[in-house]
Amino acid sequence: MNDQKLINGYPFIAYTRTAYTDAETQQRARDFYTEMDQRRTCRDFSSRPVDKRVIEDLIRTASTAPSGAHKQPWTFCAVQDPAIKKQIRIEAEKEEYESYNGRMPAEWLADLAPLQTGWQKEFLEIAPWLIVVFKKSYEIKADGTKGNVYYANESVGLACGFLLAAIHQAGLAALTHTPSPMNFLSKVLDRPENEKPFLLIPVGYPAEVCWVPNIQRKLLENISAWY
Ligand code: IYR
């Protein structure tokens, strides 16, 4: 059993991890980078089913992200019901049609052109799962009163990052879709008032023929500064 003690009356447990050699640490950092560097946002999904237990574990991994004061201000809604996916597609396309045809300024559209995105979101029905991530702007305590959450955007963003990494590591593909505005998701999924839609993530196997834009990531020297 783990060592445990009270610090100012609060329970703490000893945290231990394998102490790797310097060479092992170097290798592990490189290996994980190599794996994650293979991740691509995918717009062409296979309809091949993905077992619910896989999605459960992906969400469990997302929930290991740190959060402000450990409030875990997130809800992951996993949708596989075709009728609900269809409804989400219809509502998302309604908004995205308006966005792509007038709401988005020319520069934004030009920046998106190399990615060949558009208002049509057929992947919302093809991908076997949609994970809709909701951010809690406050929590509802057991006694029904409101409680604060802290750094909710950062916390849920981190959880989404963990989720995307887990999806990739499992051999699956994802797409971070940002229908705007996306309040329709609260209605379709009947979410409580304290939850706001944050990100809509189709998850599945990539289609056998799946094209992704030939874009490059910025180099380390262009994204880092060393002191
Ligand atoms: N919401 C639009 C536009 C869009 C936004 C981002 I951030 C992208 O990386 C790509 C597209 C959409 O989801 O199509």
XYZ file of C-alpha atoms and ligand atoms in Angstrom:
241
model
C 0.000 0.000 0.000
C 1.116 3.568 -0.729
C 2.621 5.639 2.038
C 0.127 8.169 3.242
C -0.053 10.967 5.779
C -2.022 14.055 6.664
C -0.671 17.501 5.843
C -2.576 20.165 7.779
C -5.360 17.630 8.080
C -5.513 16.814 4.358
C -4.661 13.330 3.044
C -1.536 12.980 0.913
C 0.018 9.865 -0.639
C 3.631 9.328 -1.643
C 4.059 9.691 -5.405
C 6.599 7.379 -6.937
C 7.538 6.733 -10.549
C 10.211 4.641 -12.191
C 13.489 6.559 -12.225
C 14.745 6.102 -15.772
C 18.355 6.503 -16.777
C 19.202 9.656 -18.726
C 19.391 7.574 -21.898
C 15.978 6.017 -21.253
C 14.460 9.435 -20.595
C 15.933 10.724 -23.844
C 14.604 7.728 -25.747
C 11.135 7.960 -24.229
C 10.871 11.666 -25.068
C 11.977 10.966 -28.639
C 9.680 7.969 -29.046
C 6.623 9.869 -27.859
C 7.429 12.787 -30.142
C 7.863 10.415 -33.086
C 4.471 8.882 -32.362
C 2.679 12.191 -31.879
C 4.301 13.655 -34.962
C 2.289 11.088 -36.942
C -0.963 12.625 -35.707
C -2.973 14.399 -38.334
C -6.390 15.950 -38.272
C -8.495 13.689 -40.418
C -11.617 14.608 -42.382
C -12.176 11.270 -44.100
C -13.467 8.664 -41.682
C -14.263 4.996 -42.069
C -17.668 3.966 -40.749
C -15.995 0.926 -39.129
C -17.406 0.653 -35.610
C -15.272 1.388 -32.556
C -16.092 -0.494 -29.352
C -17.657 1.588 -26.606
C -14.967 0.357 -24.191
C -12.336 2.067 -26.347
C -14.174 5.371 -26.138
C -14.559 4.905 -22.389
C -10.804 4.529 -21.983
C -10.100 7.525 -24.237
C -12.360 9.628 -22.022
C -10.698 8.204 -18.902
C -7.351 9.337 -20.316
C -8.736 12.818 -21.045
C -9.905 12.978 -17.436
C -6.329 12.551 -16.205
C -5.570 16.122 -17.313
C -4.798 18.655 -14.603
C -7.501 21.200 -13.806
C -7.801 24.380 -11.746
C -8.154 23.417 -8.058
C -8.858 19.890 -9.332
C -12.419 20.861 -10.206
C -12.431 18.681 -13.357
C -14.872 21.074 -15.038
C -15.710 18.846 -17.997
C -18.302 16.483 -19.382
C -17.549 14.285 -22.380
C -20.701 13.323 -24.275
C -20.115 10.291 -26.476
C -22.654 10.027 -29.280
C -23.085 6.982 -31.474
C -26.870 7.130 -32.016
C -27.281 7.787 -35.767
C -30.384 9.924 -35.243
C -28.555 12.240 -32.831
C -25.475 12.370 -35.088
C -27.750 13.337 -37.976
C -29.385 16.076 -35.928
C -25.962 17.410 -34.905
C -24.867 17.398 -38.548
C -27.972 19.283 -39.674
C -27.572 21.946 -36.975
C -23.802 22.255 -37.458
C -24.133 22.606 -41.218
C -26.808 25.275 -40.765
C -24.374 27.383 -38.717
C -21.322 26.546 -40.791
C -23.133 27.454 -44.018
C -23.706 30.928 -42.582
C -20.120 31.122 -41.342
C -18.554 30.131 -44.647
C -20.998 32.305 -46.623
C -20.644 35.701 -44.993
C -19.801 35.435 -41.302
C -16.112 34.587 -41.743
C -13.947 37.435 -43.059
C -11.957 36.958 -46.273
C -8.639 36.542 -44.462
C -10.009 33.696 -42.356
C -11.397 31.951 -45.434
C -8.047 32.427 -47.187
C -6.207 30.943 -44.189
C -8.528 27.918 -44.301
C -8.242 27.422 -48.060
C -5.108 25.195 -47.878
C -7.016 22.894 -45.495
C -9.999 22.682 -47.860
C -12.558 22.842 -45.077
C -16.117 23.862 -45.889
C -19.611 24.065 -44.471
C -20.453 20.480 -45.340
C -19.734 18.148 -42.411
C -20.572 14.634 -43.612
C -17.996 13.250 -41.159
C -20.470 14.053 -38.376
C -22.547 11.116 -39.597
C -19.817 8.855 -40.984
C -17.510 8.736 -37.950
C -18.825 6.065 -35.545
C -18.509 8.360 -32.530
C -18.790 12.053 -31.812
C -17.272 13.184 -28.554
C -18.803 16.501 -27.599
C -16.793 18.167 -24.875
C -18.615 20.492 -22.500
C -17.005 22.991 -20.139
C -18.611 23.604 -16.770
C -18.655 27.323 -16.089
C -19.651 26.499 -12.517
C -20.380 23.287 -10.689
C -23.547 22.205 -8.980
C -22.706 20.761 -5.581
C -24.427 17.789 -3.980
C -26.688 20.150 -1.994
C -27.733 21.942 -5.212
C -25.744 25.146 -4.579
C -23.327 26.642 -7.121
C -19.577 26.228 -6.710
C -16.757 27.985 -8.546
C -14.420 26.383 -11.048
C -11.057 27.888 -11.923
C -9.237 28.226 -15.234
C -12.008 26.258 -16.924
C -10.810 27.080 -20.476
C -7.265 25.999 -19.740
C -8.450 22.884 -17.918
C -10.832 21.693 -20.621
C -8.292 22.593 -23.323
C -5.735 20.406 -21.580
C -8.250 17.543 -21.297
C -8.975 17.840 -25.030
C -5.238 17.673 -25.740
C -4.948 14.511 -23.690
C -8.002 13.135 -25.495
C -6.539 13.796 -28.949
C -3.246 12.183 -27.911
C -5.108 9.114 -26.596
C -7.180 8.851 -29.781
C -4.031 8.960 -31.885
C -2.165 6.489 -29.699
C -5.067 4.024 -30.047
C -4.642 4.141 -33.829
C -7.773 6.191 -34.351
C -8.264 9.533 -36.008
C -10.000 12.682 -34.846
C -11.075 16.043 -36.104
C -11.385 19.092 -33.893
C -14.540 20.634 -35.264
C -15.606 24.047 -34.005
C -19.091 24.805 -35.275
C -19.821 28.402 -34.432
C -21.986 29.273 -32.641
C -22.358 25.851 -31.062
C -25.049 26.363 -28.441
C -27.264 24.001 -30.473
C -25.229 21.170 -28.930
C -26.580 21.999 -25.465
C -30.121 21.626 -26.766
C -29.579 18.508 -28.855
C -27.819 16.757 -25.962
C -30.058 18.306 -23.295
C -27.132 19.529 -21.178
C -27.631 21.446 -17.929
C -27.311 25.219 -17.774
C -23.817 25.183 -16.205
C -22.277 23.331 -19.187
C -21.132 25.142 -22.330
C -20.114 23.325 -25.525
C -16.327 23.485 -26.006
C -15.315 21.178 -28.863
C -16.926 18.619 -31.154
C -14.622 15.721 -31.957
C -15.566 12.998 -34.465
C -13.593 9.830 -33.664
C -13.061 6.724 -35.755
C -10.684 4.904 -38.026
C -9.412 6.985 -40.902
C -10.951 6.076 -44.261
C -8.852 3.661 -46.314
C -8.229 6.514 -48.709
C -7.702 9.567 -46.562
C -6.106 12.744 -47.861
C -4.642 15.310 -45.532
C -3.125 18.631 -46.551
C 0.619 18.615 -47.108
C 1.430 21.114 -44.396
C 4.527 21.364 -42.227
C 4.841 22.003 -38.524
C 6.928 24.937 -37.377
C 10.481 24.020 -36.441
C 11.613 23.922 -32.828
C 13.723 27.045 -33.284
C 10.635 28.927 -34.445
C 8.384 27.904 -31.571
C 10.780 28.059 -28.647
C 13.017 30.488 -26.806
C 15.721 29.331 -24.408
C 17.065 31.283 -21.440
N -15.566 26.382 -37.514
C -15.150 26.137 -38.891
C -13.879 26.824 -39.227
C -12.609 26.186 -38.817
C -11.967 26.562 -37.650
C -10.797 26.007 -37.293
I -9.903 26.575 -35.565
C -10.191 25.064 -38.135
O -8.972 24.510 -37.798
C -10.800 24.684 -39.310
C -12.040 25.255 -39.618
C -15.119 24.660 -39.155
O -15.031 23.865 -38.201
O -15.147 24.287 -40.328
